[in-house]
mmCIF file of C-alpha atoms in Angstrom:
data_model
loop_
_atom_site.group_PDB
_atom_site.id
_atom_site.type_symbol
_atom_site.label_atom_id
_atom_site.label_comp_id
_atom_site.label_asym_id
_atom_site.label_seq_id
_atom_site.Cartn_x
_atom_site.Cartn_y
_atom_site.Cartn_z
ATOM 1 C CA MET A 1 77.129 6.853 47.534
ATOM 2 C CA ASP A 2 75.169 6.206 44.341
ATOM 3 C CA GLY A 3 73.408 9.494 43.839
ATOM 4 C CA SER A 4 73.442 11.077 47.197
ATOM 5 C CA ALA A 5 75.340 13.842 48.892
ATOM 6 C CA VAL A 6 75.893 15.093 52.412
ATOM 7 C CA ARG A 7 73.376 17.672 53.500
ATOM 8 C CA ALA A 8 74.126 20.125 56.362
ATOM 9 C CA THR A 9 71.560 22.349 57.989
ATOM 10 C CA ALA A 10 71.692 24.947 60.714
ATOM 11 C CA LEU A 11 69.376 27.559 62.225
ATOM 12 C CA ALA A 12 70.754 31.050 61.734
ATOM 13 C CA ALA A 13 69.203 34.435 62.147
ATOM 14 C CA GLY A 14 65.825 32.802 62.810
ATOM 15 C CA ALA A 15 65.790 30.934 59.516
ATOM 16 C CA LEU A 16 66.775 27.457 58.433
ATOM 17 C CA LEU A 17 69.611 27.685 55.922
ATOM 18 C CA LEU A 18 71.146 24.872 53.871
ATOM 19 C CA LEU A 19 74.847 24.936 54.360
ATOM 20 C CA ALA A 20 75.894 22.282 51.832
ATOM 21 C CA GLY A 21 74.708 21.540 48.346
ATOM 22 C CA CYS A 22 73.201 24.988 47.895
ATOM 23 C CA SER A 23 73.401 26.695 44.524
ATOM 24 C CA SER A 24 77.083 27.404 43.822
ATOM 25 C CA GLY A 25 76.870 30.032 41.199
ATOM 26 C CA GLY A 26 73.126 29.837 41.448
ATOM 27 C CA SER A 27 70.622 28.786 38.934
ATOM 28 C CA GLY A 28 72.216 26.916 36.060
ATOM 29 C CA GLY A 29 70.169 26.705 32.938
ATOM 30 C CA SER A 30 66.402 26.705 32.696
ATOM 31 C CA GLY A 31 66.404 23.370 30.859
ATOM 32 C CA GLY A 32 64.553 24.947 27.969
ATOM 33 C CA ASP A 33 61.264 26.871 27.897
ATOM 34 C CA GLY A 34 63.045 29.838 29.409
ATOM 35 C CA PRO A 35 62.113 33.525 29.271
ATOM 36 C CA ASP A 36 62.235 33.634 25.508
ATOM 37 C CA GLY A 37 60.711 30.201 24.921
ATOM 38 C CA PRO A 38 57.112 29.325 24.057
ATOM 39 C CA ASP A 39 56.125 29.253 27.755
ATOM 40 C CA GLY A 40 57.955 32.466 28.673
ATOM 41 C CA PRO A 41 56.202 35.384 30.386
ATOM 42 C CA ASP A 42 54.314 38.181 28.830
ATOM 43 C CA ARG A 43 56.872 40.899 29.409
ATOM 44 C CA GLY A 44 54.181 43.562 29.484
ATOM 45 C CA GLU A 45 52.543 42.093 32.593
ATOM 46 C CA ARG A 46 53.674 42.028 36.180
ATOM 47 C CA ALA A 47 53.573 38.478 37.598
ATOM 48 C CA ALA A 48 51.166 37.895 40.394
ATOM 49 C CA PRO A 49 52.750 37.467 43.853
ATOM 50 C CA THR A 50 53.830 33.902 44.420
ATOM 51 C CA ALA A 51 52.175 32.088 47.343
ATOM 52 C CA PRO A 52 54.486 31.037 50.136
ATOM 53 C CA ILE A 53 55.534 27.399 50.435
ATOM 54 C CA GLY A 54 53.290 25.584 52.908
ATOM 55 C CA GLN A 55 52.873 22.131 54.475
ATOM 56 C CA ARG A 56 51.193 19.156 52.883
ATOM 57 C CA PRO A 57 48.072 17.656 54.466
ATOM 58 C CA LYS A 58 49.314 15.829 57.558
ATOM 59 C CA ALA A 59 47.062 12.808 57.012
ATOM 60 C CA ASP A 60 48.687 12.202 53.626
ATOM 61 C CA VAL A 61 52.260 12.914 54.574
ATOM 62 C CA PRO A 62 53.374 13.974 58.061
ATOM 63 C CA TYR A 63 56.853 15.158 57.044
ATOM 64 C CA TRP A 64 58.021 18.750 57.118
ATOM 65 C CA VAL A 65 58.289 20.855 53.984
ATOM 66 C CA ASP A 66 61.195 23.300 54.256
ATOM 67 C CA PRO A 67 59.722 26.620 53.067
ATOM 68 C CA ASP A 68 63.221 27.965 52.462
ATOM 69 C CA GLY A 69 64.815 24.997 50.729
ATOM 70 C CA THR A 70 67.010 25.352 47.710
ATOM 71 C CA ALA A 71 64.212 24.656 45.233
ATOM 72 C CA ALA A 72 61.997 27.240 46.851
ATOM 73 C CA ARG A 73 64.767 29.894 46.708
ATOM 74 C CA GLU A 74 65.580 29.045 43.115
ATOM 75 C CA ALA A 75 61.956 29.298 42.152
ATOM 76 C CA VAL A 76 62.061 32.910 43.398
ATOM 77 C CA VAL A 77 65.206 33.556 41.351
ATOM 78 C CA TYR A 78 63.556 32.378 38.174
ATOM 79 C CA GLU A 79 60.357 34.298 38.982
ATOM 80 C CA ASP A 80 62.443 37.461 39.386
ATOM 81 C CA ARG A 81 64.026 36.819 36.004
ATOM 82 C CA GLY A 82 60.646 36.533 34.432
ATOM 83 C CA ASP A 83 60.892 32.826 33.722
ATOM 84 C CA ARG A 84 57.600 31.857 35.300
ATOM 85 C CA ASN A 85 57.454 28.433 33.705
ATOM 86 C CA SER A 86 60.709 27.301 35.254
ATOM 87 C CA ALA A 87 59.662 28.881 38.563
ATOM 88 C CA ARG A 88 56.448 26.916 38.424
ATOM 89 C CA LEU A 89 58.312 23.678 37.753
ATOM 90 C CA LEU A 90 60.740 24.279 40.646
ATOM 91 C CA ARG A 91 57.811 24.883 42.972
ATOM 92 C CA LYS A 92 56.644 21.347 42.225
ATOM 93 C CA ILE A 93 59.827 20.225 43.958
ATOM 94 C CA ALA A 94 59.759 22.861 46.680
ATOM 95 C CA GLU A 95 56.199 22.034 47.791
ATOM 96 C CA GLN A 96 56.975 18.451 48.758
ATOM 97 C CA PRO A 97 58.779 17.247 51.897
ATOM 98 C CA ALA A 98 62.339 16.073 51.132
ATOM 99 C CA ALA A 99 64.914 14.624 53.455
ATOM 100 C CA SER A 100 67.562 16.722 55.169
ATOM 101 C CA TRP A 101 71.029 15.210 54.905
ATOM 102 C CA ILE A 102 73.006 15.818 58.082
ATOM 103 C CA GLY A 103 76.582 16.822 57.405
ATOM 104 C CA PRO A 104 79.772 16.170 59.339
ATOM 105 C CA ASP A 105 80.094 19.533 61.054
ATOM 106 C CA ASP A 106 78.113 20.324 64.252
ATOM 107 C CA PRO A 107 75.606 17.534 63.703
ATOM 108 C CA ARG A 108 73.833 18.258 66.971
ATOM 109 C CA ALA A 109 72.934 21.782 65.834
ATOM 110 C CA GLN A 110 71.924 20.562 62.414
ATOM 111 C CA ALA A 111 69.617 17.869 63.792
ATOM 112 C CA GLU A 112 68.170 20.279 66.336
ATOM 113 C CA ALA A 113 67.474 22.916 63.716
ATOM 114 C CA VAL A 114 65.594 20.612 61.392
ATOM 115 C CA THR A 115 63.588 18.783 64.063
ATOM 116 C CA THR A 116 62.716 22.023 65.820
ATOM 117 C CA ALA A 117 61.494 23.635 62.631
ATOM 118 C CA ALA A 118 59.467 20.529 61.854
ATOM 119 C CA THR A 119 57.954 20.407 65.336
ATOM 120 C CA GLU A 120 56.992 24.056 65.183
ATOM 121 C CA ALA A 121 55.087 23.274 61.949
ATOM 122 C CA ASP A 122 53.456 20.209 63.645
ATOM 123 C CA ARG A 123 55.280 17.846 61.330
ATOM 124 C CA ASP A 124 57.918 15.151 61.545
ATOM 125 C CA ALA A 125 61.502 15.566 60.415
ATOM 126 C CA LEU A 126 62.938 13.295 57.729
ATOM 127 C CA LEU A 127 66.704 12.903 58.123
ATOM 128 C CA VAL A 128 69.434 10.994 56.243
ATOM 129 C CA LEU A 129 72.618 10.059 58.003
ATOM 130 C CA TYR A 130 75.465 9.498 55.574
ATOM 131 C CA ASN A 131 78.863 9.635 57.296
ATOM 132 C CA ILE A 132 80.072 6.022 57.760
ATOM 133 C CA PRO A 133 83.860 5.679 57.538
ATOM 134 C CA HIS A 134 85.250 4.708 54.097
ATOM 135 C CA ARG A 135 81.988 5.820 52.500
ATOM 136 C CA ASP A 136 81.108 5.068 48.866
ATOM 137 C CA CYS A 137 84.247 3.054 48.149
ATOM 138 C CA GLY A 138 86.150 6.060 46.844
ATOM 139 C CA GLN A 139 83.469 7.071 44.287
ATOM 140 C CA TYR A 140 81.817 10.465 43.830
ATOM 141 C CA SER A 141 80.614 10.678 47.438
ATOM 142 C CA LYS A 142 83.685 9.277 49.086
ATOM 143 C CA GLY A 143 84.540 10.433 52.533
ATOM 144 C CA GLY A 144 82.790 9.916 55.874
ATOM 145 C CA ALA A 145 83.982 10.022 59.509
ATOM 146 C CA ALA A 146 87.674 9.689 60.162
ATOM 147 C CA ASP A 147 87.294 6.479 62.136
ATOM 148 C CA GLY A 148 84.899 4.450 64.254
ATOM 149 C CA ASP A 149 85.246 6.606 67.326
ATOM 150 C CA ALA A 150 84.506 9.750 65.342
ATOM 151 C CA TYR A 151 81.460 8.126 63.847
ATOM 152 C CA ARG A 152 80.071 6.976 67.191
ATOM 153 C CA THR A 153 80.526 10.522 68.493
ATOM 154 C CA TRP A 154 78.752 11.923 65.430
ATOM 155 C CA ILE A 155 75.827 9.611 65.835
ATOM 156 C CA ASP A 156 75.531 10.476 69.490
ATOM 157 C CA GLU A 157 75.450 14.172 68.684
ATOM 158 C CA VAL A 158 72.763 13.668 66.028
ATOM 159 C CA ALA A 159 70.669 11.772 68.571
ATOM 160 C CA GLN A 160 71.078 14.518 71.126
ATOM 161 C CA GLY A 161 70.009 17.069 68.518
ATOM 162 C CA ILE A 162 66.902 15.166 67.719
ATOM 163 C CA GLY A 163 66.025 14.855 71.388
ATOM 164 C CA ALA A 164 62.384 13.793 71.964
ATOM 165 C CA ARG A 165 61.127 15.440 68.764
ATOM 166 C CA ARG A 166 59.601 13.259 66.042
ATOM 167 C CA ALA A 167 61.994 12.148 63.329
ATOM 168 C CA THR A 168 62.403 9.409 60.776
ATOM 169 C CA VAL A 169 66.039 8.560 60.024
ATOM 170 C CA ILE A 170 67.280 6.845 56.858
ATOM 171 C CA LEU A 171 70.579 5.293 58.013
ATOM 172 C CA GLU A 172 73.626 5.165 55.800
ATOM 173 C CA PRO A 173 72.719 4.723 52.150
ATOM 174 C CA ASP A 174 74.859 2.020 50.496
ATOM 175 C CA ALA A 175 76.680 1.034 53.677
ATOM 176 C CA VAL A 176 75.188 -2.449 53.838
ATOM 177 C CA LEU A 177 75.207 -2.814 50.027
ATOM 178 C CA HIS A 178 78.934 -2.197 49.916
ATOM 179 C CA LEU A 179 79.361 -4.939 52.452
ATOM 180 C CA ALA A 180 77.272 -7.331 50.398
ATOM 181 C CA ASP A 181 79.025 -6.642 47.115
ATOM 182 C CA GLY A 182 82.553 -6.733 48.527
ATOM 183 C CA CYS A 183 83.296 -3.100 47.720
ATOM 184 C CA THR A 184 84.176 -2.356 51.350
ATOM 185 C CA PRO A 185 87.680 -3.747 52.125
ATOM 186 C CA GLU A 186 87.814 -6.779 54.341
ATOM 187 C CA ALA A 187 89.774 -4.838 56.979
ATOM 188 C CA PHE A 188 86.799 -2.532 57.596
ATOM 189 C CA ARG A 189 83.939 -4.908 57.340
ATOM 190 C CA GLU A 190 83.517 -6.059 60.970
ATOM 191 C CA GLU A 191 83.878 -2.486 62.160
ATOM 192 C CA ARG A 192 81.176 -1.327 59.788
ATOM 193 C CA TYR A 193 78.731 -3.948 61.001
ATOM 194 C CA GLY A 194 79.403 -2.881 64.586
ATOM 195 C CA LEU A 195 79.060 0.801 63.786
ATOM 196 C CA LEU A 196 75.727 0.304 61.996
ATOM 197 C CA GLY A 197 74.304 -1.818 64.778
ATOM 198 C CA ALA A 198 75.427 0.695 67.388
ATOM 199 C CA ALA A 199 73.900 3.553 65.387
ATOM 200 C CA VAL A 200 70.521 1.762 65.180
ATOM 201 C CA GLU A 201 70.642 1.130 68.922
ATOM 202 C CA ARG A 202 71.656 4.701 69.815
ATOM 203 C CA LEU A 203 69.089 6.418 67.628
ATOM 204 C CA GLY A 204 66.417 3.993 68.766
ATOM 205 C CA ARG A 205 66.755 5.353 72.298
ATOM 206 C CA GLN A 206 65.178 8.629 71.215
ATOM 207 C CA PRO A 207 61.496 8.340 72.034
ATOM 208 C CA GLY A 208 60.205 9.919 68.835
ATOM 209 C CA THR A 209 62.747 8.483 66.349
ATOM 210 C CA SER A 210 62.135 5.763 63.790
ATOM 211 C CA VAL A 211 65.115 4.246 62.015
ATOM 212 C CA TYR A 212 65.183 2.669 58.556
ATOM 213 C CA LEU A 213 68.373 0.969 57.482
ATOM 214 C CA ASP A 214 69.194 1.368 53.808
ATOM 215 C CA ALA A 215 68.769 -1.874 51.838
ATOM 216 C CA GLY A 216 69.692 -0.895 48.321
ATOM 217 C CA ASN A 217 67.493 -1.324 45.215
ATOM 218 C CA PRO A 218 66.298 -3.993 42.797
ATOM 219 C CA GLY A 219 69.369 -3.520 40.585
ATOM 220 C CA TRP A 220 72.072 -4.284 43.204
ATOM 221 C CA ARG A 221 71.656 -7.652 44.837
ATOM 222 C CA THR A 222 68.822 -10.154 45.367
ATOM 223 C CA PRO A 223 67.202 -10.375 48.766
ATOM 224 C CA ASP A 224 69.064 -13.652 49.284
ATOM 225 C CA ALA A 225 72.375 -11.756 49.231
ATOM 226 C CA LEU A 226 71.150 -9.027 51.534
ATOM 227 C CA PHE A 227 69.233 -10.497 54.394
ATOM 228 C CA GLU A 228 72.304 -11.779 56.339
ATOM 229 C CA PRO A 229 74.273 -8.488 55.984
ATOM 230 C CA LEU A 230 71.215 -6.552 57.115
ATOM 231 C CA ARG A 231 70.826 -8.854 60.082
ATOM 232 C CA ARG A 232 74.459 -8.274 61.084
ATOM 233 C CA ALA A 233 73.981 -4.551 60.704
ATOM 234 C CA GLY A 234 71.246 -4.472 63.329
ATOM 235 C CA LEU A 235 68.025 -4.530 61.232
ATOM 236 C CA ALA A 236 66.199 -6.465 63.935
ATOM 237 C CA ARG A 237 66.344 -3.409 66.217
ATOM 238 C CA ALA A 238 65.446 -0.965 63.393
ATOM 239 C CA ASP A 239 61.884 0.026 62.468
ATOM 240 C CA GLY A 240 62.397 -1.204 58.933
ATOM 241 C CA PHE A 241 64.509 -0.665 55.806
ATOM 242 C CA ALA A 242 64.684 1.734 52.876
ATOM 243 C CA VAL A 243 64.646 0.840 49.179
ATOM 244 C CA ASN A 244 65.708 2.727 46.017
ATOM 245 C CA VAL A 245 67.477 5.563 47.856
ATOM 246 C CA SER A 246 68.843 8.011 45.246
ATOM 247 C CA ASN A 247 67.941 5.596 42.423
ATOM 248 C CA PHE A 248 65.395 5.439 39.652
ATOM 249 C CA PHE A 249 63.755 2.031 39.770
ATOM 250 C CA PRO A 250 60.005 2.106 39.254
ATOM 251 C CA THR A 251 57.880 1.939 42.394
ATOM 252 C CA ALA A 252 56.332 -1.374 41.409
ATOM 253 C CA GLU A 253 59.757 -2.979 41.095
ATOM 254 C CA SER A 254 60.813 -1.504 44.402
ATOM 255 C CA VAL A 255 57.705 -2.802 46.135
ATOM 256 C CA ASP A 256 58.358 -6.287 44.770
ATOM 257 C CA PHE A 257 61.964 -6.180 45.839
ATOM 258 C CA GLY A 258 61.053 -4.838 49.289
ATOM 259 C CA LYS A 259 58.415 -7.482 49.858
ATOM 260 C CA ARG A 260 60.760 -10.306 48.914
ATOM 261 C CA LEU A 261 63.436 -8.873 51.230
ATOM 262 C CA SER A 262 60.869 -8.387 54.019
ATOM 263 C CA ALA A 263 59.942 -12.015 53.857
ATOM 264 C CA ARG A 264 63.565 -12.871 54.578
ATOM 265 C CA VAL A 265 63.930 -10.430 57.512
ATOM 266 C CA GLY A 266 60.978 -11.242 59.671
ATOM 267 C CA GLY A 267 58.312 -9.181 57.883
ATOM 268 C CA LYS A 268 59.979 -5.778 58.423
ATOM 269 C CA PRO A 269 58.203 -2.857 56.731
ATOM 270 C CA PHE A 270 59.988 -0.535 54.357
ATOM 271 C CA VAL A 271 59.914 2.889 52.718
ATOM 272 C CA ILE A 272 60.638 3.665 49.066
ATOM 273 C CA ASP A 273 62.471 6.665 47.597
ATOM 274 C CA THR A 274 60.190 7.913 44.779
ATOM 275 C CA SER A 275 61.895 11.258 44.277
ATOM 276 C CA ARG A 276 63.164 10.704 40.731
ATOM 277 C CA ASN A 277 61.629 7.428 39.543
ATOM 278 C CA GLY A 278 58.753 8.757 37.488
ATOM 279 C CA ASN A 279 60.206 7.484 34.171
ATOM 280 C CA GLY A 280 61.963 4.491 35.687
ATOM 281 C CA SER A 281 65.556 3.489 35.276
ATOM 282 C CA TYR A 282 67.838 4.687 32.509
ATOM 283 C CA THR A 283 69.004 1.836 30.349
ATOM 284 C CA SER A 284 70.743 3.399 27.321
ATOM 285 C CA GLY A 285 74.094 4.364 28.847
ATOM 286 C CA ASP A 286 76.991 2.624 30.546
ATOM 287 C CA PRO A 287 75.308 0.219 32.996
ATOM 288 C CA GLY A 288 77.954 1.106 35.556
ATOM 289 C CA GLU A 289 76.855 4.766 35.586
ATOM 290 C CA ASN A 290 73.146 4.630 34.766
ATOM 291 C CA TRP A 291 72.447 5.809 38.313
ATOM 292 C CA CYS A 292 74.477 9.044 37.883
ATOM 293 C CA ASN A 293 72.520 12.013 36.599
ATOM 294 C CA PRO A 294 70.774 9.983 33.887
ATOM 295 C CA PRO A 295 68.912 12.095 31.288
ATOM 296 C CA GLY A 296 65.195 12.082 30.768
ATOM 297 C CA ARG A 297 64.237 11.186 34.332
ATOM 298 C CA ALA A 298 61.185 12.531 36.138
ATOM 299 C CA LEU A 299 59.823 13.174 39.550
ATOM 300 C CA GLY A 300 58.030 10.179 40.959
ATOM 301 C CA GLU A 301 55.028 9.751 43.268
ATOM 302 C CA ALA A 302 54.608 12.551 45.767
ATOM 303 C CA PRO A 303 55.584 11.627 49.320
ATOM 304 C CA THR A 304 52.750 9.894 51.161
ATOM 305 C CA VAL A 305 52.013 7.411 53.893
ATOM 306 C CA ARG A 306 48.882 6.327 51.984
ATOM 307 C CA THR A 307 50.509 3.519 49.994
ATOM 308 C CA GLY A 308 47.714 1.037 50.236
ATOM 309 C CA ASP A 309 50.033 -1.634 51.540
ATOM 310 C CA PRO A 310 50.789 -2.197 55.208
ATOM 311 C CA LEU A 311 54.325 -3.342 54.448
ATOM 312 C CA VAL A 312 55.107 -0.138 52.520
ATOM 313 C CA LYS A 313 55.142 2.517 55.193
ATOM 314 C CA ALA A 314 55.708 5.469 52.899
ATOM 315 C CA TYR A 315 56.805 6.833 49.568
ATOM 316 C CA LEU A 316 59.436 9.440 50.444
ATOM 317 C CA TRP A 317 61.631 11.888 48.643
ATOM 318 C CA ILE A 318 64.910 10.824 50.260
ATOM 319 C CA LYS A 319 67.249 12.050 47.527
ATOM 320 C CA ARG A 320 66.532 15.730 47.071
ATOM 321 C CA PRO A 321 65.482 16.290 43.446
ATOM 322 C CA GLY A 322 67.786 18.717 41.702
ATOM 323 C CA GLU A 323 70.919 17.816 43.624
ATOM 324 C CA SER A 324 73.616 16.212 41.524
ATOM 325 C CA ASP A 325 74.691 12.570 41.792
ATOM 326 C CA GLY A 326 78.255 13.510 40.990
ATOM 327 C CA GLU A 327 80.521 14.867 38.315
ATOM 328 C CA CYS A 328 79.108 12.884 35.450
ATOM 329 C CA ARG A 329 77.077 13.922 32.392
ATOM 330 C CA GLY A 330 78.019 17.522 33.012
ATOM 331 C CA GLY A 331 76.829 17.606 36.649
ATOM 332 C CA PRO A 332 78.454 19.459 39.538
ATOM 333 C CA ARG A 333 79.864 17.652 42.569
ATOM 334 C CA ALA A 334 77.668 15.185 44.390
ATOM 335 C CA GLY A 335 75.037 16.984 46.452
ATOM 336 C CA GLU A 336 75.313 20.345 44.742
ATOM 337 C CA TRP A 337 72.247 21.970 43.271
ATOM 338 C CA TRP A 338 71.811 21.674 39.474
ATOM 339 C CA ALA A 339 68.871 23.737 38.448
ATOM 340 C CA GLU A 340 68.751 22.570 34.862
ATOM 341 C CA TYR A 341 68.377 18.978 35.983
ATOM 342 C CA ALA A 342 65.803 19.957 38.588
ATOM 343 C CA VAL A 343 63.675 21.741 35.999
ATOM 344 C CA GLY A 344 63.924 18.721 33.723
ATOM 345 C CA LEU A 345 62.792 16.336 36.452
ATOM 346 C CA ALA A 346 59.805 18.506 37.201
ATOM 347 C CA ARG A 347 58.881 19.029 33.520
ATOM 348 C CA ASN A 348 59.152 15.317 32.693
ATOM 349 C CA GLY A 349 57.016 14.551 35.721
ATOM 350 C CA SER A 350 54.179 16.806 34.560
#
């Protein structure tokens, strides 16, 4: 998938731990302004204790902030090193709700862990399901369930893990787009439509679950090329669709794209991924890879349901800032933590 990775979560020893995409080797670089830079600490002073990560005001954004997410833990690492500037920047990421990507192993336990933690904090869970067979057309995030039966079982286990708790699900980034652009081989196309439609239906049975089917971004296809694939994938039974997942298009462009698409699909509302679109799209590199770890990007609007537009249900951080898009421009594997990039996003979004 363009700029996403599978996220697995589980509840262990009374704490929610991220099982995939955590820091492998840890912290990476500070992205400049490190301990010896102009914003480094006064080494003769002891830093004040760092406040714990809390929840955002529910009226602004009802989604759960993971107080022990990777960015929060990395902020502590930098604080302990004496690099308070980088720690401060990483807290800008840690303090916002970001989606939990459910991985292939034990999905029921993962979904139960996240939704339980969210419920205990009186918040909603935000989940991404990204396990469709033949995922990402063999690119950086290739993989997915072994076959249709495995996928249906996986979806059912996720639904059971959610139970009656409140959750918003972003369903299968790029799955419809790769039908619309012909990337998915013809032999798998009808199966994929059926799997997506069945997933929308199964998740929709959960009383507290809302489902948003991924619908790409302004740079992929026009609404005219997308509305029929979305219809065949079950959008009519979904709560809406998602725009700009893991991409960098400015919010205004995404709103325009979403509204034009909404007009073709019966007025469905949509959500926008604003996690990394603060400086808009990168246009100086190879157009085929401008989505993959582009330099100079920035955090976008903070997650909120106060968008000022009834069609735009929320700005969300669906892609988790600081996790690599893939092994391009010096990045680690898709979904792995890249501290240097995370610090850069936060700094550029200041």
